[in-house]
Amino acid sequence: MIKTLLFEIYKIPSISMEDSLEQGDKVFVSKLAYGPRLPVSPFEISWINLLFYLNPKTRSRNDEVWWNHKRLSGLNNPSRGDIVVFNLPGEMNNLLIKRCMGLPGDTIKIKDSYVFIGNDIKINYEYVKSVYNVYFNDIDLLIHITDSLKIYDYASYRTKIENQVRINMSVLDMNFLSTLECVDSILLYVEDDNLPSDYHWKIDETWTKNNFGPFIIPARGTTIQLSRFSLGLYGWIMKNYENFEIEEFNNKFYHSGEEIYSYTFAQNYYFMMGDNRAYSYDSRVWGILPEKEIVGKGKMVLFSSTWKGTNWNRLFKRL
C-alpha cells in the first residue's frame, strides 16, 4: 500500500535526463504530489500480484487494464519544469521519467530544438543538454577545460571541419565555454530526424523531431471544430486515448453514424521531454501524455550507484 499510495523508488536506466539525473540514480517518487493513482490491475498490487503471476490463466494478462482508472486528490497539478514518472502510453509495465514541458491548454511549438509556449515565449532551462558546433583555436586547452567540466563525449562528435568539434552539453556549460579565449564561436547543431511513419501528429513532411507545431495540447473541456486538419492532428488521440472514433465522408464527420461538427476532450494531456535532448525518447516521438498515465513526481535522488561504485556527491540531491 505504501508503494501504491505514498511513494516508490525509481532507478534511472538511461542518460536521457542528464545532467539533472544520471544513470544509476535512485529517485524518490512522491505519489501524493499529484494524487495516488489506484491500481488498474491486480498485477500493480504488491504481494497480491504474485498469485496472479503464478496462475497460468492470468499470467498472460499482466499488461491488461482490469479496472477503470481512478486517482485520489493530490497536493498539486503537474507544473512546467516538474520531473515526472509515468507509464509509456499503452505499456503498463514501462515507466519513464522526463521533464514536463507542456501543460493542458498550452500552445506549443518546437523550432530548431527550442521549445516555445504561447506567444513565442522561449522555454530554455540551463540544465538542458543539446549538441553544439564549437569552433576553437586551441584544442589542447579546450580538451583540458571540457575534461574539468566532465564533458567527455566530444571525441565522438569530431567533424571533418578543421578547428571544429561537436559537443553535447548543457546551456550552462555552453555559456561558460563561449567566454573562453580558446573558443571562437559556438553554434547550435540541429539534426532534423524524420518523425516515425506512424507519428500521431504528422500533418505534412515539414514536421520533424526538432521542428514541428504549433499545436494546442488538449485540456479537459477543450472543444475543437472538426476539419481534415484537426482530425489529422487529434484523430489518433481521440480514438486511442478517448475511445471516440470519427469517420470522414464527403468532408463531413460522423460518430456512430451521426454527423458531428465538434469534439470536446475528456482528459488533460501533457508534453514530456528529456533534458538530454539528443538522447531522449519522449513526446517528440510518441506523442502527448494522457494525465491518467502519470505515476508521481520525482522529488530527490536518494543515492546513486552503478557498476563503478557509489557516487556520494549525489546523496539526497533535491530535484
Short mmCIF file of C-alpha atoms in Angstrom, two decimals:
data_model
loop_
_atom_site.label_atom_id
_atom_site.label_comp_id
_atom_site.label_asym_id
_atom_site.label_seq_id
_atom_site.Cartn_x
_atom_site.Cartn_y
_atom_site.Cartn_z
CA MET A 1 0.00 0.00 0.00
CA ILE A 2 2.92 2.36 0.65
CA LYS A 3 4.10 1.97 -2.94
CA THR A 4 0.57 2.49 -4.27
CA LEU A 5 -0.48 5.47 -2.14
CA LEU A 6 2.63 7.24 -0.84
CA PHE A 7 5.90 6.80 -2.73
CA GLU A 8 8.17 4.47 -4.65
CA ILE A 9 11.82 4.36 -5.65
CA TYR A 10 12.63 4.64 -9.35
CA LYS A 11 16.01 3.69 -10.80
CA ILE A 12 17.27 5.85 -13.68
CA PRO A 13 18.00 3.41 -16.54
CA SER A 14 19.43 5.75 -19.20
CA ILE A 15 21.14 9.08 -19.91
CA SER A 16 18.01 10.81 -21.26
CA MET A 17 17.76 13.17 -18.25
CA GLU A 18 21.43 14.13 -17.88
CA ASP A 19 22.70 16.29 -16.26
CA SER A 20 19.69 16.61 -13.93
CA LEU A 21 19.57 12.85 -13.40
CA GLU A 22 22.32 10.36 -14.03
CA GLN A 23 22.19 6.70 -14.96
CA GLY A 24 22.11 4.73 -11.71
CA ASP A 25 20.33 7.39 -9.63
CA LYS A 26 17.67 6.07 -7.24
CA VAL A 27 14.89 8.66 -7.21
CA PHE A 28 12.24 9.18 -4.53
CA VAL A 29 8.91 9.50 -6.38
CA SER A 30 6.01 11.08 -4.47
CA LYS A 31 2.54 9.69 -5.22
CA LEU A 32 0.91 12.35 -3.02
CA ALA A 33 2.16 15.22 -5.19
CA TYR A 34 -0.37 14.69 -8.00
CA GLY A 35 -2.63 12.23 -6.17
CA PRO A 36 -2.17 8.46 -5.84
CA ARG A 37 -3.33 6.52 -8.88
CA LEU A 38 -5.31 3.48 -7.81
CA PRO A 39 -4.33 0.15 -9.37
CA VAL A 40 -5.99 -0.77 -12.67
CA SER A 41 -4.80 -4.37 -12.42
CA PRO A 42 -4.02 -6.87 -9.63
CA PHE A 43 -0.51 -7.03 -11.09
CA GLU A 44 0.06 -3.50 -9.72
CA ILE A 45 -0.60 -4.58 -6.12
CA SER A 46 2.49 -5.81 -4.28
CA TRP A 47 2.37 -9.40 -2.95
CA ILE A 48 -1.11 -9.99 -4.38
CA ASN A 49 0.38 -9.84 -7.87
CA LEU A 50 2.45 -12.94 -7.08
CA LEU A 51 -0.70 -15.05 -7.02
CA PHE A 52 -1.64 -13.83 -10.48
CA TYR A 53 1.84 -14.31 -11.91
CA LEU A 54 1.87 -17.89 -10.63
CA ASN A 55 -1.52 -18.64 -12.20
CA PRO A 56 -1.02 -19.72 -15.87
CA LYS A 57 -4.53 -18.48 -16.75
CA THR A 58 -3.94 -14.91 -15.56
CA ARG A 59 -0.20 -14.52 -16.19
CA SER A 60 -0.70 -13.56 -19.84
CA ARG A 61 -3.00 -10.68 -18.84
CA ASN A 62 -0.34 -8.76 -16.91
CA ASP A 63 -0.42 -5.87 -19.42
CA GLU A 64 -4.22 -5.52 -19.47
CA VAL A 65 -6.43 -2.94 -17.74
CA TRP A 66 -8.77 -4.76 -15.33
CA TRP A 67 -10.46 -1.79 -13.61
CA ASN A 68 -11.34 1.77 -14.62
CA HIS A 69 -8.76 4.48 -13.95
CA LYS A 70 -9.21 6.40 -10.68
CA ARG A 71 -6.94 8.90 -8.93
CA LEU A 72 -7.23 10.31 -5.42
CA SER A 73 -6.80 14.03 -4.78
CA GLY A 74 -3.23 15.30 -4.75
CA LEU A 75 -1.38 18.31 -3.41
CA ASN A 76 -0.86 19.94 -6.83
CA ASN A 77 -1.26 19.51 -10.55
CA PRO A 78 1.87 18.91 -12.65
CA SER A 79 3.71 22.16 -13.41
CA ARG A 80 6.07 23.09 -16.21
CA GLY A 81 9.56 22.05 -15.16
CA ASP A 82 8.46 19.19 -12.89
CA ILE A 83 10.29 15.88 -13.21
CA VAL A 84 7.53 13.31 -13.72
CA VAL A 85 7.41 9.50 -13.66
CA PHE A 86 4.74 7.97 -15.89
CA ASN A 87 3.74 4.93 -17.89
CA LEU A 88 4.53 5.00 -21.57
CA PRO A 89 1.02 5.13 -23.08
CA GLY A 90 -0.24 1.66 -23.84
CA GLU A 91 2.54 -0.06 -21.88
CA MET A 92 1.60 -0.61 -18.24
CA ASN A 93 4.96 -2.17 -17.38
CA ASN A 94 7.13 0.53 -18.97
CA LEU A 95 7.93 3.50 -16.70
CA LEU A 96 9.69 6.62 -17.99
CA ILE A 97 10.93 9.77 -16.28
CA LYS A 98 11.00 13.11 -18.12
CA ARG A 99 10.51 16.82 -17.55
CA CYS A 100 7.07 18.33 -18.08
CA MET A 101 7.40 20.99 -20.80
CA GLY A 102 3.81 21.49 -21.95
CA LEU A 103 0.60 21.76 -19.91
CA PRO A 104 -3.06 21.20 -20.82
CA GLY A 105 -4.26 24.12 -22.94
CA ASP A 106 -0.75 25.28 -23.92
CA THR A 107 0.08 26.12 -27.50
CA ILE A 108 3.49 24.55 -28.02
CA LYS A 109 5.99 24.77 -30.85
CA ILE A 110 9.49 23.37 -31.31
CA LYS A 111 11.84 25.31 -33.56
CA ASP A 112 15.45 24.21 -34.01
CA SER A 113 15.05 22.07 -30.84
CA TYR A 114 13.98 25.08 -28.71
CA VAL A 115 10.57 24.92 -27.02
CA PHE A 116 8.16 27.85 -27.36
CA ILE A 117 4.91 28.25 -25.41
CA GLY A 118 2.04 30.58 -26.28
CA ASN A 119 3.08 33.82 -27.94
CA ASP A 120 6.59 32.59 -28.74
CA ILE A 121 7.75 32.50 -25.11
CA LYS A 122 11.01 30.54 -25.25
CA ILE A 123 11.44 27.87 -22.56
CA ASN A 124 15.12 27.08 -22.13
CA TYR A 125 16.37 25.70 -18.83
CA GLU A 126 20.11 26.00 -18.17
CA TYR A 127 20.41 22.27 -17.43
CA VAL A 128 19.02 21.19 -20.84
CA LYS A 129 21.67 19.48 -22.98
CA SER A 130 21.91 20.00 -26.74
CA VAL A 131 24.53 19.42 -29.40
CA TYR A 132 26.67 22.43 -30.40
CA ASN A 133 29.33 23.07 -33.02
CA VAL A 134 32.30 24.54 -31.15
CA TYR A 135 34.90 26.43 -33.21
CA PHE A 136 38.24 26.60 -31.40
CA ASN A 137 41.78 27.92 -31.78
CA ASP A 138 43.47 25.78 -29.10
CA ILE A 139 42.30 22.16 -28.95
CA ASP A 140 44.60 21.17 -26.08
CA LEU A 141 43.22 23.89 -23.82
CA LEU A 142 39.66 23.11 -24.89
CA ILE A 143 40.10 19.41 -24.04
CA HIS A 144 41.62 20.31 -20.67
CA ILE A 145 38.64 22.53 -19.80
CA THR A 146 35.96 20.16 -21.06
CA ASP A 147 37.56 17.35 -19.06
CA SER A 148 37.36 19.54 -15.94
CA LEU A 149 33.65 20.05 -16.67
CA LYS A 150 33.22 16.27 -17.08
CA ILE A 151 32.34 16.66 -20.75
CA TYR A 152 33.88 13.54 -22.21
CA ASP A 153 31.86 12.74 -25.32
CA TYR A 154 33.20 15.47 -27.62
CA ALA A 155 35.56 13.00 -29.32
CA SER A 156 32.59 11.11 -30.77
CA TYR A 157 31.46 14.35 -32.38
CA ARG A 158 34.71 15.29 -34.13
CA THR A 159 33.89 16.67 -37.55
CA LYS A 160 35.87 16.90 -40.77
CA ILE A 161 35.95 20.68 -40.48
CA GLU A 162 39.25 21.99 -39.18
CA ASN A 163 39.12 23.64 -35.75
CA GLN A 164 35.62 22.36 -35.01
CA VAL A 165 34.22 19.79 -32.60
CA ARG A 166 30.62 18.86 -31.91
CA ILE A 167 29.81 18.74 -28.20
CA ASN A 168 26.69 17.59 -26.36
CA MET A 169 26.44 19.88 -23.31
CA SER A 170 24.12 21.90 -21.11
CA VAL A 171 23.20 25.53 -21.71
CA LEU A 172 25.18 26.38 -18.57
CA ASP A 173 28.35 24.73 -19.91
CA MET A 174 27.82 26.25 -23.36
CA ASN A 175 27.59 29.75 -21.88
CA PHE A 176 30.80 29.15 -19.94
CA LEU A 177 32.75 27.79 -22.93
CA SER A 178 31.66 30.75 -25.05
CA THR A 179 33.62 33.07 -22.71
CA LEU A 180 36.95 31.25 -23.20
CA GLU A 181 39.76 32.65 -25.34
CA CYS A 182 40.35 29.22 -26.88
CA VAL A 183 36.79 29.24 -28.29
CA ASP A 184 35.98 31.42 -31.30
CA SER A 185 32.25 30.71 -31.51
CA ILE A 186 29.54 28.20 -30.63
CA LEU A 187 26.51 27.40 -32.77
CA LEU A 188 23.58 25.11 -32.02
CA TYR A 189 23.63 21.96 -34.17
CA VAL A 190 20.19 20.74 -35.16
CA GLU A 191 19.83 17.32 -36.73
CA ASP A 192 16.33 17.11 -38.17
CA ASP A 193 15.43 13.48 -37.67
CA ASN A 194 12.31 12.49 -39.54
CA LEU A 195 9.30 11.55 -37.44
CA PRO A 196 8.19 7.91 -37.44
CA SER A 197 5.86 6.99 -40.29
CA ASP A 198 3.06 6.31 -37.77
CA TYR A 199 3.60 9.56 -35.85
CA HIS A 200 0.29 10.78 -34.45
CA TRP A 201 0.64 14.48 -35.36
CA LYS A 202 2.50 14.39 -38.64
CA ILE A 203 0.42 16.74 -40.79
CA ASP A 204 2.98 17.26 -43.56
CA GLU A 205 6.59 16.50 -44.38
CA THR A 206 7.84 19.75 -42.82
CA TRP A 207 7.28 18.43 -39.27
CA THR A 208 10.41 16.81 -37.80
CA LYS A 209 11.64 15.85 -34.34
CA ASN A 210 13.20 19.26 -33.72
CA ASN A 211 10.88 21.42 -35.82
CA PHE A 212 7.13 20.97 -35.55
CA GLY A 213 3.96 22.72 -34.47
CA PRO A 214 2.42 24.91 -33.28
CA PHE A 215 -0.44 22.88 -31.86
CA ILE A 216 -2.67 23.05 -28.80
CA ILE A 217 -2.18 20.46 -26.06
CA PRO A 218 -5.76 19.39 -25.23
CA ALA A 219 -7.19 20.14 -21.79
CA ARG A 220 -10.27 18.57 -20.27
CA GLY A 221 -13.19 20.54 -21.71
CA THR A 222 -11.29 21.86 -24.75
CA THR A 223 -13.61 21.88 -27.78
CA ILE A 224 -12.27 21.76 -31.32
CA GLN A 225 -14.13 22.20 -34.60
CA LEU A 226 -13.74 19.19 -36.84
CA SER A 227 -11.87 19.51 -40.11
CA ARG A 228 -9.41 17.39 -42.04
CA PHE A 229 -6.60 19.31 -40.36
CA SER A 230 -7.91 18.90 -36.79
CA LEU A 231 -8.75 15.24 -37.40
CA GLY A 232 -5.23 14.65 -38.72
CA LEU A 233 -3.82 16.33 -35.63
CA TYR A 234 -6.03 14.78 -32.95
CA GLY A 235 -7.87 11.85 -34.56
CA TRP A 236 -5.43 9.20 -33.30
CA ILE A 237 -5.60 10.68 -29.78
CA MET A 238 -9.42 10.67 -29.81
CA LYS A 239 -9.54 7.06 -30.96
CA ASN A 240 -6.83 5.58 -28.72
CA TYR A 241 -6.97 7.73 -25.56
CA GLU A 242 -10.59 8.95 -25.54
CA ASN A 243 -12.26 5.90 -27.13
CA PHE A 244 -14.03 8.16 -29.63
CA GLU A 245 -13.69 7.22 -33.28
CA ILE A 246 -14.62 9.63 -36.06
CA GLU A 247 -15.17 8.76 -39.70
CA GLU A 248 -14.95 11.20 -42.62
CA PHE A 249 -17.17 11.00 -45.70
CA ASN A 250 -17.50 13.76 -48.34
CA ASN A 251 -15.80 16.23 -46.00
CA LYS A 252 -18.36 15.52 -43.28
CA PHE A 253 -17.62 13.82 -39.96
CA TYR A 254 -19.55 11.05 -38.27
CA HIS A 255 -19.52 9.19 -34.96
CA SER A 256 -21.65 6.04 -34.68
CA GLY A 257 -23.47 7.07 -37.85
CA GLU A 258 -24.40 10.55 -36.60
CA GLU A 259 -22.95 13.69 -38.17
CA ILE A 260 -20.92 15.79 -35.71
CA TYR A 261 -19.22 19.16 -36.02
CA SER A 262 -17.01 19.42 -32.94
CA TYR A 263 -15.40 17.36 -30.22
CA THR A 264 -14.77 18.12 -26.52
CA PHE A 265 -11.82 16.38 -24.88
CA ALA A 266 -12.46 14.36 -21.72
CA GLN A 267 -8.85 14.27 -20.43
CA ASN A 268 -5.89 16.53 -19.74
CA TYR A 269 -2.68 15.97 -21.69
CA TYR A 270 0.99 16.88 -21.16
CA PHE A 271 4.14 17.19 -23.26
CA MET A 272 7.20 15.46 -21.77
CA MET A 273 10.85 15.85 -22.81
CA GLY A 274 14.20 14.54 -21.60
CA ASP A 275 16.80 17.14 -20.61
CA ASN A 276 19.40 15.37 -22.75
CA ARG A 277 17.62 16.27 -25.97
CA ALA A 278 19.77 14.25 -28.40
CA TYR A 279 19.35 11.03 -26.40
CA SER A 280 15.74 11.14 -25.25
CA TYR A 281 12.74 9.06 -26.31
CA ASP A 282 9.92 11.42 -25.38
CA SER A 283 6.78 13.27 -26.53
CA ARG A 284 8.58 14.36 -29.68
CA VAL A 285 8.48 10.70 -30.75
CA TRP A 286 5.50 9.01 -29.06
CA GLY A 287 3.16 11.99 -28.62
CA ILE A 288 1.37 13.76 -25.80
CA LEU A 289 0.78 12.06 -22.45
CA PRO A 290 -2.72 11.39 -21.05
CA GLU A 291 -2.98 12.52 -17.43
CA LYS A 292 -4.10 9.06 -16.31
CA GLU A 293 -0.64 7.65 -17.16
CA ILE A 294 1.15 9.88 -14.60
CA VAL A 295 2.55 7.94 -11.63
CA GLY A 296 4.21 10.62 -9.48
CA LYS A 297 6.69 13.45 -9.08
CA GLY A 298 10.44 12.97 -8.75
CA LYS A 299 11.49 14.78 -5.57
CA MET A 300 15.00 13.66 -4.63
CA VAL A 301 17.94 11.48 -5.60
CA LEU A 302 18.35 9.22 -2.57
CA PHE A 303 21.68 7.79 -3.75
CA SER A 304 23.43 6.83 -6.96
CA SER A 305 25.27 3.63 -7.80
CA THR A 306 26.49 1.83 -10.90
CA TRP A 307 29.00 -0.92 -11.61
CA LYS A 308 31.67 1.72 -10.98
CA GLY A 309 30.52 2.16 -7.39
CA THR A 310 28.52 4.69 -5.36
CA ASN A 311 28.54 8.39 -6.26
CA TRP A 312 28.39 10.03 -2.83
CA ASN A 313 28.10 13.53 -4.35
CA ARG A 314 24.52 12.73 -5.36
CA LEU A 315 23.37 11.60 -1.91
CA PHE A 316 19.99 13.21 -1.05
CA LYS A 317 20.16 15.61 -4.02
CA ARG A 318 16.91 17.57 -4.31
CA LEU A 319 15.28 17.87 -7.73
#
